């Protein structure tokens, strides 16, 4: 049995406390009206405030001035909305990242069950520990969606008031055309179904796995096999729709067909990386006596392979749109390249170049410190990836990785550590009667 | 000095593995082992050095990547930078996404083919090469260990008979 070390527990509480303070600070310092925005803009304009061109003719100049004044106000309002969105978006990125990360682990776990993998059963309890975050993360996430739906924040443009109403100043013909799909009741019902479906699988799978320990036949194992197969079918459908609902709809004028796969690859590799990190941690504390370097090596190969898979999808999405250069599609990438240049290409370096060069070596895949380093870079890289997917649609040019962003990550990281390691204390770390457990104990590559 | 070798023939890979371990423990030099299929762990038991073929492949891949990059840069950017359908041919990086499929394929092509050719050369395999099979049964269902003899023929023969060999032959090699 694992015991949650008090040091780690304190660490997780500190992370949550610091995170909460930072999140609060982010909300308090967000500008309230356009006067605040004007001050902020004046502070970092460095004297490059655009001068109204001095046209000499009287009436002409006046109308130009009025027009410039209106444009200026419009600009301020635009920036105000971005800055108001900033702390919310920071929270959203961290919230969805950790929730999907544990979902990625759950999918990996389900695949291992269905594939009847002989190497991984010694890691099942570690995976179940990580997926214990899923119900907690889902609650936070669902509350966030409800807040968006009740107009507490304005992250989803299509949830804005008057967007679908003809004649309203906010009327948007394109969004109105999609309102059969993108409307709050239908959207929140979909979210409910998906979250309940995933959590139900996690709950029953864990229950059956524990029951299998005490059973005298393999009926619970077979049950788990069946529900895992059904979960995977449900998952791949729900995952695709989820990615449209929660991420792609942030840019409601843009769409991409492989987006679901792309999002999946991102959180799937994060989940696998997290399994490797928690395993290495527990192993270093002496809790996983049956886990050897071959198990770690296998996880590292998955990290390597799925990192390349992510890159393949990243590039396929980017290159197809770049190549055809259709105006309504390309704006998505124009925004990211011009305004998010470093995070956009930095994510490729962190999620592809670095892991590929480090993890291609067989010996390196067994060296703990190299693996931990690669894992940290991959996890940060996929945070940046989610940042790139979400921020341009919500805060646009006003992005910055500052207090709000870091604090949100720290809060959810603390929560994640607390929930996961508490869950690990609830059951022995070695499943007793799994039909493949002996093979897994002696797995050697 | 006569070039005498012992052919110890086995009909089971587990017995062969044990025999290899015993032979190594007794410090007899194993010249070669012939098997009809890959025996897992045999290289480790024999103490063979790990292959460096993967390192070669990595370097070949880098060569392929460089070749692809150089070729596309020379043709599309340096030599004749035409405007083809509005693609930016001002610099390599401007038009790079269009070259990535070629760079990728060149990398794989070089890595794969040069590695295979390296393998053929290092293991001396080519068409019309004369087969070096000491006993026809080793391609079907028998395993053969070849050990050099240095004036200790009697001792070696009895040693190999003790390792479960179905047949121990002393052969004069030319």
Coordinates of C-alpha atoms in Angstrom, one line a residue:
Chain A
X1 CA 0.0 0.0 0.0
X2 CA 1.1 3.5 -0.9
X3 CA 1.2 6.1 1.8
X4 CA 0.9 9.8 0.7
X5 CA 4.0 11.4 2.0
X6 CA 3.2 14.5 4.1
X7 CA 5.8 16.4 2.2
X8 CA 4.1 15.9 -1.1
X9 CA 0.7 16.6 0.5
X10 CA 2.0 19.9 1.9
X11 CA 3.5 20.7 -1.5
X12 CA 0.2 20.1 -3.2
X13 CA -1.6 22.4 -0.7
X14 CA 1.0 25.1 -1.2
X15 CA 0.6 24.8 -5.0
X16 CA -3.2 25.2 -4.7
X17 CA -2.9 28.1 -2.3
X18 CA -0.4 30.0 -4.4
X19 CA -2.5 29.2 -7.5
X20 CA -5.7 30.5 -5.9
X21 CA -4.0 33.7 -4.8
X22 CA -2.6 34.2 -8.3
X23 CA -6.0 33.5 -9.9
X24 CA -7.6 36.0 -7.6
X25 CA -5.0 38.5 -8.4
X26 CA -5.6 38.0 -12.1
X27 CA -9.3 38.7 -11.8
X28 CA -8.8 41.7 -9.5
X29 CA -6.3 43.4 -11.8
X30 CA -8.3 42.8 -15.0
X31 CA -9.5 46.1 -16.3
X32 CA -13.1 47.0 -15.6
X33 CA -13.9 49.6 -18.3
X34 CA -12.3 51.3 -21.2
X35 CA -10.7 54.0 -19.1
X36 CA -8.6 51.3 -17.4
X37 CA -7.7 49.9 -20.8
X38 CA -6.7 53.4 -22.1
X39 CA -4.3 53.7 -19.1
X40 CA -2.8 50.2 -19.8
X41 CA -2.4 51.0 -23.5
X42 CA -0.9 54.4 -22.8
X43 CA 1.6 52.7 -20.4
X44 CA 2.9 50.3 -22.9
X45 CA 2.5 52.3 -26.1
X46 CA 6.0 53.8 -25.8
X47 CA 4.8 57.0 -27.4
X48 CA 3.8 55.3 -30.6
X49 CA 0.2 56.2 -30.1
X50 CA -1.2 56.6 -33.5
X51 CA -1.6 60.3 -34.3
X52 CA -4.7 61.5 -36.2
X53 CA -3.3 62.5 -39.5
X54 CA -3.6 66.3 -39.8
X55 CA -5.8 66.8 -42.8
X56 CA -6.2 70.6 -43.2
X57 CA -9.7 71.0 -44.7
X58 CA -12.3 72.0 -42.0
X59 CA -15.3 69.8 -42.4
X60 CA -13.2 66.9 -43.7
X61 CA -10.9 67.0 -40.7
X62 CA -13.9 67.2 -38.2
X63 CA -15.6 64.1 -39.7
X64 CA -12.2 62.3 -39.8
X65 CA -11.7 63.2 -36.2
X66 CA -15.2 61.9 -35.2
X67 CA -14.5 58.8 -37.1
X68 CA -11.1 58.3 -35.5
X69 CA -12.7 58.9 -32.1
X70 CA -15.3 56.2 -32.7
X71 CA -12.7 53.8 -34.0
X72 CA -10.6 54.5 -31.0
X73 CA -13.5 53.7 -28.6
X74 CA -14.2 50.6 -30.6
X75 CA -10.6 49.5 -30.3
X76 CA -10.6 50.1 -26.6
X77 CA -13.8 48.0 -26.2
X78 CA -12.2 45.3 -28.2
X79 CA -9.0 45.2 -26.0
X80 CA -11.2 45.5 -22.9
X81 CA -13.0 42.3 -23.8
X82 CA -9.7 40.5 -24.5
X83 CA -8.3 41.6 -21.2
X84 CA -11.5 40.6 -19.3
X85 CA -11.2 37.2 -21.0
X86 CA -7.6 36.7 -20.0
X87 CA -7.9 35.4 -16.4
X88 CA -10.9 33.2 -17.5
X89 CA -9.0 31.8 -20.5
X90 CA -6.0 31.1 -18.3
X91 CA -8.2 29.1 -16.0
X92 CA -9.9 27.4 -18.9
X93 CA -6.6 26.3 -20.5
X94 CA -5.3 24.8 -17.2
X95 CA -8.6 23.2 -16.3
X96 CA -9.2 21.5 -19.7
X97 CA -5.5 20.5 -19.9
X98 CA -5.5 18.5 -16.7
X99 CA -8.9 17.1 -17.2
X100 CA -8.0 15.9 -20.7
X101 CA -4.7 14.6 -19.5
X102 CA -6.4 12.2 -17.1
X103 CA -8.8 11.3 -19.9
X104 CA -5.8 10.5 -22.1
X105 CA -4.6 8.2 -19.4
X106 CA -8.0 6.6 -19.2
X107 CA -8.0 5.9 -22.9
X108 CA -4.5 4.4 -22.7
X109 CA -5.7 2.2 -19.9
X110 CA -8.8 1.1 -21.8
X111 CA -6.6 0.2 -24.8
X112 CA -4.3 -1.8 -22.7
X113 CA -7.3 -3.8 -21.4
X114 CA -8.7 -4.4 -24.8
X115 CA -5.3 -5.2 -26.4
X116 CA -4.7 -7.7 -23.6
X117 CA -1.3 -6.2 -23.2
X118 CA 1.0 -8.5 -21.3
X119 CA 3.4 -5.8 -20.1
X120 CA 1.2 -3.2 -18.5
X121 CA -1.0 -4.8 -15.8
X122 CA 1.6 -3.8 -13.1
X123 CA 0.9 -0.2 -14.1
X124 CA -2.9 -0.4 -14.0
X125 CA -3.2 1.0 -10.5
X126 CA -0.9 3.9 -11.3
X127 CA -3.2 4.6 -14.3
X128 CA -6.3 4.3 -12.1
X129 CA -4.7 6.8 -9.7
X130 CA -4.1 9.3 -12.5
X131 CA -7.7 8.9 -13.8
X132 CA -9.0 9.5 -10.3
X133 CA -8.6 13.2 -11.2
X134 CA -11.1 12.8 -14.0
X135 CA -14.3 13.1 -11.8
X136 CA -12.8 16.1 -9.9
X137 CA -11.6 17.8 -13.1
X138 CA -14.9 17.2 -14.8
X139 CA -16.8 19.0 -12.0
X140 CA -14.5 22.0 -12.3
X141 CA -14.8 22.0 -16.0
X142 CA -18.5 21.6 -16.1
X143 CA -19.0 24.5 -13.7
X144 CA -16.8 26.6 -16.0
X145 CA -19.1 25.7 -19.0
X146 CA -22.1 26.6 -16.9
X147 CA -20.6 30.0 -16.1
X148 CA -19.9 30.6 -19.7
X149 CA -23.4 29.6 -20.6
X150 CA -24.8 32.1 -18.0
X151 CA -22.7 34.9 -19.4
X152 CA -20.4 35.2 -16.4
X153 CA -17.6 35.2 -18.9
X154 CA -17.4 35.8 -22.6
X155 CA -15.0 33.2 -23.8
X156 CA -17.3 31.6 -26.3
X157 CA -18.3 34.3 -28.8
X158 CA -21.3 32.3 -30.1
X159 CA -22.8 32.3 -26.6
X160 CA -22.9 36.1 -26.7
X161 CA -26.2 37.9 -26.5
X162 CA -27.9 38.8 -29.8
X163 CA -25.4 36.9 -31.9
X164 CA -28.1 34.9 -33.6
X165 CA -30.8 37.6 -33.5
X166 CA -31.4 39.3 -36.9
X167 CA -31.1 43.1 -36.4
X168 CA -29.1 43.0 -33.3
X169 CA -25.8 44.9 -33.4
X170 CA -24.0 41.7 -32.4
X171 CA -25.7 39.7 -35.2
X172 CA -23.4 37.3 -36.9
X173 CA -24.7 35.5 -39.9
X174 CA -22.2 32.7 -39.9
X175 CA -22.7 31.9 -36.2
X176 CA -26.5 32.2 -36.7
X177 CA -26.2 29.6 -39.4
X178 CA -24.5 27.2 -37.0
X179 CA -26.9 27.8 -34.2
X180 CA -28.7 24.6 -34.8
X181 CA -25.6 22.9 -33.4
X182 CA -24.0 25.7 -31.4
X183 CA -26.7 26.6 -28.9
X184 CA -26.4 26.5 -25.1
X185 CA -28.9 23.8 -24.2
X186 CA -27.7 21.3 -26.8
X187 CA -24.1 22.1 -26.0
X188 CA -24.4 21.6 -22.3
X189 CA -26.4 18.4 -22.8
X190 CA -23.6 17.0 -25.0
X191 CA -21.0 18.0 -22.4
X192 CA -23.1 16.3 -19.7
X193 CA -23.4 13.1 -21.7
X194 CA -19.7 13.0 -22.5
X195 CA -18.5 13.7 -19.0
X196 CA -20.9 11.2 -17.5
X197 CA -20.0 8.6 -20.0
X198 CA -16.2 8.9 -19.4
X199 CA -16.6 9.0 -15.6
X200 CA -19.0 6.0 -15.6
X201 CA -16.4 4.0 -17.4
X202 CA -13.7 5.0 -15.0
X203 CA -15.9 4.2 -12.0
X204 CA -17.0 0.7 -13.2
X205 CA -13.6 -0.2 -14.5
X206 CA -11.9 0.6 -11.2
X207 CA -14.7 -1.2 -9.3
X208 CA -14.3 -4.4 -11.4
X209 CA -10.6 -4.3 -11.2
X210 CA -10.8 -4.2 -7.4
X211 CA -13.5 -6.9 -7.4
X212 CA -11.3 -9.1 -9.6
X213 CA -8.7 -9.1 -6.8
X214 CA -11.1 -10.8 -4.5
X215 CA -12.8 -13.0 -7.0
X216 CA -12.2 -16.7 -7.7
X217 CA -12.8 -16.6 -11.4
X218 CA -12.2 -14.1 -14.3
X219 CA -15.7 -12.8 -14.7
X220 CA -14.8 -9.3 -13.6
X221 CA -11.8 -9.3 -15.9
X222 CA -14.1 -10.2 -18.8
X223 CA -16.6 -7.5 -17.8
X224 CA -13.8 -5.0 -17.8
X225 CA -12.7 -6.2 -21.2
X226 CA -16.2 -5.6 -22.6
X227 CA -16.8 -2.2 -21.0
X228 CA -13.4 -1.1 -22.2
X229 CA -14.2 -2.0 -25.8
X230 CA -17.5 -0.2 -25.5
X231 CA -15.8 2.8 -23.9
X232 CA -13.3 3.1 -26.7
X233 CA -16.1 3.3 -29.3
X234 CA -18.0 5.9 -27.2
X235 CA -14.8 7.8 -26.6
X236 CA -13.7 8.2 -30.2
X237 CA -17.1 9.7 -31.1
X238 CA -17.4 11.8 -28.0
X239 CA -13.8 13.0 -28.3
X240 CA -14.3 14.3 -31.8
X241 CA -17.5 16.2 -30.8
X242 CA -15.9 17.4 -27.6
X243 CA -13.0 19.0 -29.5
X244 CA -15.5 20.9 -31.7
X245 CA -17.6 22.0 -28.7
X246 CA -14.9 23.0 -26.3
X247 CA -12.0 24.1 -28.4
X248 CA -12.9 24.6 -32.0
X249 CA -16.0 26.6 -31.2
X250 CA -13.7 29.3 -29.7
X251 CA -13.1 30.2 -33.3
X252 CA -16.6 29.7 -34.6
X253 CA -15.8 31.1 -38.1
X254 CA -13.2 28.4 -38.6
X255 CA -13.3 24.6 -39.0
X256 CA -11.0 21.8 -39.6
X257 CA -11.8 18.1 -40.2
X258 CA -8.8 16.5 -38.4
X259 CA -9.1 18.8 -35.4
X260 CA -10.5 16.0 -33.2
X261 CA -7.6 13.7 -33.9
X262 CA -5.2 16.6 -33.3
X263 CA -6.6 17.4 -29.9
X264 CA -6.7 13.7 -29.1
X265 CA -3.0 13.2 -29.9
X266 CA -2.1 16.1 -27.8
X267 CA -3.8 14.9 -24.6
X268 CA -3.1 11.2 -25.3
X269 CA 0.7 11.8 -25.3
X270 CA 0.3 14.0 -22.2
X271 CA -1.5 11.2 -20.4
X272 CA 1.1 8.6 -21.3
X273 CA 3.9 11.0 -20.2
X274 CA 2.1 11.5 -16.9
X275 CA 1.9 7.7 -16.4
X276 CA 5.6 7.6 -16.9
X277 CA 6.3 10.4 -14.5
X278 CA 4.1 9.0 -11.7
X279 CA 5.6 5.6 -12.2
X280 CA 9.1 6.9 -12.0
X281 CA 8.2 8.8 -8.9
X282 CA 6.6 5.8 -7.2
X283 CA 9.4 3.5 -8.3
X284 CA 12.0 5.9 -6.9
X285 CA 10.2 5.8 -3.5
X286 CA 10.3 2.0 -3.6
X287 CA 6.6 1.3 -4.1
X288 CA 6.6 -0.5 -7.4
X289 CA 8.9 -3.5 -6.9
X290 CA 7.6 -5.3 -10.0
X291 CA 8.2 -2.4 -12.4
X292 CA 11.5 -2.6 -14.1
X293 CA 13.3 -0.5 -16.7
X294 CA 11.6 -2.5 -19.5
X295 CA 8.2 -1.1 -18.4
X296 CA 9.6 2.4 -18.3
X297 CA 11.2 1.8 -21.7
X298 CA 7.8 0.8 -23.2
X299 CA 6.2 3.9 -21.8
X300 CA 9.1 6.0 -23.3
X301 CA 8.5 4.4 -26.7
X302 CA 4.9 5.4 -26.5
X303 CA 5.8 8.9 -25.6
X304 CA 8.2 9.0 -28.5
X305 CA 5.7 7.5 -31.0
X306 CA 2.7 9.5 -30.0
X307 CA 4.8 12.7 -30.0
X308 CA 5.6 12.0 -33.6
X309 CA 1.9 11.3 -34.3
X310 CA 1.0 14.6 -32.8
X311 CA 3.5 16.4 -35.0
X312 CA 2.1 14.5 -38.0
X313 CA -1.3 15.8 -37.3
X314 CA -0.1 19.3 -36.4
X315 CA 1.8 19.5 -39.7
X316 CA -1.0 18.0 -41.8
X317 CA -3.5 20.5 -40.4
X318 CA -1.1 23.4 -40.9
X319 CA 0.3 22.5 -44.3
X320 CA -3.0 21.7 -46.0
X321 CA -4.4 25.1 -44.9
X322 CA -1.2 26.9 -45.7
X323 CA -0.9 25.3 -49.1
X324 CA -4.4 26.1 -50.3
X325 CA -4.4 29.4 -48.5
X326 CA -8.2 29.9 -48.6
X327 CA -8.9 33.2 -46.8
X328 CA -11.6 31.8 -44.5
X329 CA -9.3 29.1 -43.2
X330 CA -5.9 30.7 -43.3
X331 CA -6.9 33.5 -40.8
X332 CA -6.6 30.9 -38.0
X333 CA -2.9 30.4 -38.8
X334 CA -2.2 34.0 -39.8
X335 CA -3.2 35.0 -36.3
X336 CA -1.1 32.3 -34.7
X337 CA 2.0 32.9 -36.8
X338 CA 1.9 36.7 -36.5
X339 CA 0.8 37.1 -33.0
X340 CA 1.7 33.8 -31.3
X341 CA 4.9 33.2 -33.2
X342 CA 7.0 31.9 -30.4
X343 CA 4.4 29.7 -28.7
X344 CA 3.2 28.4 -32.0
X345 CA 6.5 27.2 -33.3
X346 CA 7.9 26.7 -29.8
X347 CA 5.3 24.0 -29.3
X348 CA 6.7 22.1 -32.3
X349 CA 10.2 22.3 -30.9
X350 CA 9.1 21.1 -27.5
X351 CA 6.7 18.4 -28.6
X352 CA 8.6 17.1 -31.6
X353 CA 12.2 18.1 -32.0
X354 CA 13.2 17.7 -28.4
X355 CA 11.5 14.4 -27.6
X356 CA 12.5 12.9 -31.0
X357 CA 16.2 13.7 -30.5
X358 CA 16.3 12.6 -26.9
X359 CA 14.0 9.5 -26.9
X360 CA 15.3 8.0 -30.2
X361 CA 18.1 6.4 -28.2
X362 CA 17.3 3.0 -26.7
X363 CA 19.6 3.5 -23.7
X364 CA 18.3 7.0 -23.0
X365 CA 14.8 5.5 -22.7
X366 CA 15.9 3.7 -19.6
X367 CA 17.7 6.5 -17.8
X368 CA 15.5 8.2 -15.2
X369 CA 16.7 11.7 -15.3
X370 CA 16.6 11.9 -19.1
X371 CA 13.1 10.6 -19.1
X372 CA 12.0 13.0 -16.4
X373 CA 13.5 15.9 -18.4
X374 CA 11.8 14.8 -21.6
X375 CA 8.5 14.3 -19.8
X376 CA 8.6 17.8 -18.3
X377 CA 9.3 19.3 -21.7
X378 CA 6.5 17.3 -23.4
X379 CA 4.0 18.2 -20.7
X380 CA 4.9 21.9 -20.9
X381 CA 4.8 21.7 -24.7
X382 CA 1.3 20.3 -24.7
X383 CA 0.2 23.0 -22.2
X384 CA 1.5 25.5 -24.8
X385 CA -0.3 23.5 -27.5
X386 CA -3.6 24.0 -25.7
X387 CA -2.7 27.6 -25.0
X388 CA -2.3 28.0 -28.8
X389 CA -5.6 26.4 -29.5
X390 CA -7.6 28.4 -27.0
X391 CA -6.0 31.8 -26.4
X392 CA -6.1 33.3 -29.9
X393 CA -9.8 32.9 -30.0
X394 CA -10.4 34.5 -26.6
X395 CA -7.7 37.1 -25.8
X396 CA -6.2 37.5 -29.3
X397 CA -3.2 39.9 -29.3
X398 CA -3.4 40.5 -25.5
X399 CA -1.9 37.2 -24.6
X400 CA 0.9 36.9 -22.1
X401 CA 2.1 34.0 -19.9
X402 CA 1.9 35.9 -16.7
X403 CA 0.4 35.6 -13.2
X404 CA -3.0 34.4 -14.3
X405 CA -1.7 31.6 -16.6
X406 CA 1.0 30.3 -14.2
X407 CA -1.2 30.5 -11.2
X408 CA -4.0 28.6 -12.9
X409 CA -1.5 25.8 -13.8
X410 CA -0.2 25.7 -10.3
X411 CA -3.7 25.5 -8.8
X412 CA -4.7 22.6 -11.0
X413 CA -1.3 20.9 -10.7
X414 CA -1.7 21.0 -6.9
X415 CA -5.2 19.7 -7.1
X416 CA -4.1 17.0 -9.5
X417 CA -1.2 15.9 -7.3
X418 CA -3.5 15.8 -4.2
X419 CA -6.3 13.9 -5.9
X420 CA -4.0 11.4 -7.7
X421 CA -1.8 10.5 -4.8
X422 CA -4.8 10.3 -2.4
X423 CA -6.4 7.9 -4.8
X424 CA -3.2 5.8 -5.0
X425 CA -3.4 5.2 -1.2
X426 CA -6.8 3.6 -1.6
X427 CA -5.8 0.3 -3.1
X428 CA -2.7 -1.9 -3.4
X429 CA -0.4 -0.9 -6.2
X430 CA -0.3 -4.4 -7.6
X431 CA -3.5 -6.0 -9.0
X432 CA -3.7 -9.5 -7.5
X433 CA -5.6 -11.7 -9.9
X434 CA -5.3 -10.1 -13.3
X435 CA -4.8 -12.9 -15.8
X436 CA -1.7 -11.2 -17.2
X437 CA -0.1 -10.1 -14.0
X438 CA 2.5 -12.8 -13.9
X439 CA 3.6 -12.1 -17.4
X440 CA 3.7 -8.4 -16.6
X441 CA 5.8 -9.0 -13.5
X442 CA 8.4 -10.8 -15.6
X443 CA 8.2 -8.5 -18.6
X444 CA 11.5 -7.9 -20.1
X445 CA 12.5 -6.3 -23.3
Chain B
X1 CA 49.0 -26.5 -37.5
X2 CA 45.9 -28.3 -38.6
X3 CA 42.7 -26.3 -38.7
X4 CA 40.5 -28.7 -36.8
X5 CA 37.1 -27.6 -35.6
X6 CA 34.3 -29.4 -33.6
X7 CA 30.8 -29.4 -34.9
X8 CA 28.5 -29.9 -32.0
X9 CA 24.9 -30.5 -33.3
X10 CA 21.8 -30.0 -31.2
X11 CA 18.1 -30.4 -32.0
X12 CA 16.6 -28.0 -29.5
X13 CA 17.2 -24.3 -29.0
X14 CA 17.0 -24.5 -25.2
X15 CA 19.7 -27.2 -25.1
X16 CA 21.7 -25.1 -27.5
X17 CA 21.5 -22.1 -25.2
X18 CA 22.6 -24.1 -22.2
X19 CA 25.5 -25.6 -24.2
X20 CA 26.6 -22.1 -25.3
X21 CA 26.6 -20.9 -21.7
X22 CA 28.6 -24.0 -20.5
X23 CA 31.0 -23.6 -23.4
X24 CA 31.6 -19.9 -22.5
X25 CA 32.0 -20.9 -18.8
X26 CA 34.6 -23.5 -19.8
X27 CA 36.4 -20.8 -21.8
X28 CA 36.3 -22.6 -25.2
X29 CA 36.2 -20.2 -28.0
X30 CA 33.0 -20.4 -30.1
X31 CA 33.8 -19.7 -33.7
X32 CA 30.2 -19.7 -35.0
X33 CA 26.7 -20.9 -34.2
X34 CA 24.3 -21.9 -37.0
X35 CA 20.5 -21.9 -36.3
X36 CA 17.5 -22.3 -38.6
X37 CA 15.7 -19.4 -36.9
X38 CA 16.6 -16.5 -34.6
X39 CA 17.1 -17.8 -31.0
X40 CA 16.1 -15.1 -28.6
X41 CA 19.0 -14.2 -26.3
X42 CA 21.7 -16.2 -28.2
X43 CA 23.8 -13.1 -28.9
X44 CA 23.8 -12.2 -25.3
X45 CA 24.7 -15.8 -24.2
X46 CA 27.6 -15.8 -26.8
X47 CA 28.7 -12.4 -25.6
X48 CA 28.4 -10.7 -29.0
X49 CA 28.8 -6.9 -29.1
X50 CA 25.5 -5.1 -29.8
X51 CA 24.9 -3.9 -33.4
X52 CA 25.6 -0.4 -34.5
X53 CA 23.3 -0.6 -37.5
X54 CA 20.8 1.8 -35.8
X55 CA 23.5 4.5 -35.4
X56 CA 24.3 4.1 -39.1
X57 CA 20.7 4.5 -40.0
X58 CA 20.4 7.7 -38.0
X59 CA 23.4 9.2 -39.8
X60 CA 22.1 8.1 -43.2
X61 CA 18.8 9.7 -42.3
X62 CA 20.5 13.0 -41.6
X63 CA 22.3 12.7 -44.9
X64 CA 18.9 12.1 -46.6
X65 CA 17.4 15.1 -44.8
X66 CA 20.4 17.3 -45.9
X67 CA 20.2 16.0 -49.5
X68 CA 16.4 16.7 -49.7
X69 CA 16.9 20.2 -48.3
X70 CA 19.8 21.0 -50.5
X71 CA 18.1 19.7 -53.6
X72 CA 14.8 21.6 -53.1
X73 CA 16.7 24.8 -52.1
X74 CA 18.9 24.6 -55.2
X75 CA 16.1 23.8 -57.6
X76 CA 13.2 25.8 -56.3
X77 CA 14.9 28.8 -54.6
X78 CA 18.4 29.4 -56.0
X79 CA 18.3 28.2 -59.6
X80 CA 15.0 29.3 -60.9
X81 CA 12.7 30.9 -58.3
X82 CA 9.5 30.9 -60.4
X83 CA 6.2 32.0 -59.0
X84 CA 4.2 28.8 -59.1
X85 CA 0.6 29.4 -58.0
X86 CA 1.6 32.2 -55.7
X87 CA 3.9 30.1 -53.5
X88 CA 6.6 32.3 -51.9
X89 CA 10.0 31.3 -53.3
X90 CA 12.0 34.2 -51.8
X91 CA 13.8 32.0 -49.3
X92 CA 13.8 28.4 -48.3
X93 CA 11.9 28.9 -45.0
X94 CA 9.2 30.9 -46.8
X95 CA 8.2 27.8 -48.8
X96 CA 9.3 25.1 -46.4
X97 CA 6.0 23.5 -45.6
X98 CA 5.7 22.5 -49.3
X99 CA 9.1 20.8 -49.1
X100 CA 8.6 18.9 -45.9
X101 CA 7.0 15.8 -47.6
X102 CA 10.1 15.5 -49.8
X103 CA 12.5 16.1 -46.9
X104 CA 10.7 13.4 -44.9
X105 CA 10.7 10.9 -47.7
X106 CA 14.4 11.5 -48.5
X107 CA 15.2 10.9 -44.9
X108 CA 13.4 7.6 -44.7
X109 CA 14.6 6.5 -48.1
X110 CA 18.3 7.1 -47.3
X111 CA 18.0 5.7 -43.8
X112 CA 16.3 2.5 -45.0
X113 CA 18.2 1.7 -48.1
X114 CA 21.6 2.6 -47.0
X115 CA 21.1 0.7 -43.7
X116 CA 20.0 -2.4 -45.7
X117 CA 23.1 -2.1 -48.0
X118 CA 25.3 -1.6 -44.9
X119 CA 23.8 -4.8 -43.5
X120 CA 24.5 -6.7 -46.7
X121 CA 28.0 -5.5 -46.8
X122 CA 28.8 -6.2 -43.2
X123 CA 27.3 -9.6 -43.3
X124 CA 28.8 -10.4 -46.7
X125 CA 25.6 -11.2 -48.5
X126 CA 25.1 -10.8 -52.3
X127 CA 23.5 -12.7 -55.2
X128 CA 25.7 -15.7 -56.4
X129 CA 27.5 -15.7 -53.1
X130 CA 28.5 -19.3 -52.2
X131 CA 26.5 -20.5 -49.2
X132 CA 28.6 -21.3 -46.1
X133 CA 26.4 -24.0 -44.6
X134 CA 28.4 -26.6 -42.6
X135 CA 25.5 -29.0 -42.4
X136 CA 22.3 -28.8 -44.5
X137 CA 20.2 -29.7 -41.5
X138 CA 21.0 -26.3 -39.8
X139 CA 18.5 -24.5 -42.1
X140 CA 15.7 -26.9 -41.2
X141 CA 15.7 -28.2 -37.6
X142 CA 19.2 -28.6 -36.3
X143 CA 21.5 -26.2 -34.4
X144 CA 25.3 -26.3 -34.9
X145 CA 28.1 -24.9 -32.7
X146 CA 31.5 -24.6 -34.2
X147 CA 34.4 -24.6 -31.8
X148 CA 38.1 -24.5 -32.6
X149 CA 40.4 -27.4 -31.5
X150 CA 43.8 -26.7 -30.1
X151 CA 45.5 -30.1 -29.3
X152 CA 42.7 -30.9 -26.8
X153 CA 40.5 -32.9 -29.2
X154 CA 39.6 -35.8 -26.8
X155 CA 38.7 -33.4 -24.0
X156 CA 36.5 -31.2 -26.2
X157 CA 34.6 -34.1 -27.8
X158 CA 33.7 -35.5 -24.4
X159 CA 32.8 -32.0 -23.2
X160 CA 30.4 -31.5 -26.0
X161 CA 28.9 -34.9 -25.6
X162 CA 28.1 -33.9 -22.1
X163 CA 26.2 -30.8 -23.2
X164 CA 23.4 -32.8 -24.8
X165 CA 24.6 -32.7 -28.4
X166 CA 23.0 -35.3 -30.7
X167 CA 26.2 -35.4 -32.7
X168 CA 29.8 -34.3 -32.3
X169 CA 32.0 -34.2 -35.3
X170 CA 35.6 -33.3 -35.7
X171 CA 36.2 -31.6 -39.1
X172 CA 39.4 -30.7 -40.8
X173 CA 38.9 -27.2 -42.2
X174 CA 41.0 -26.1 -45.2

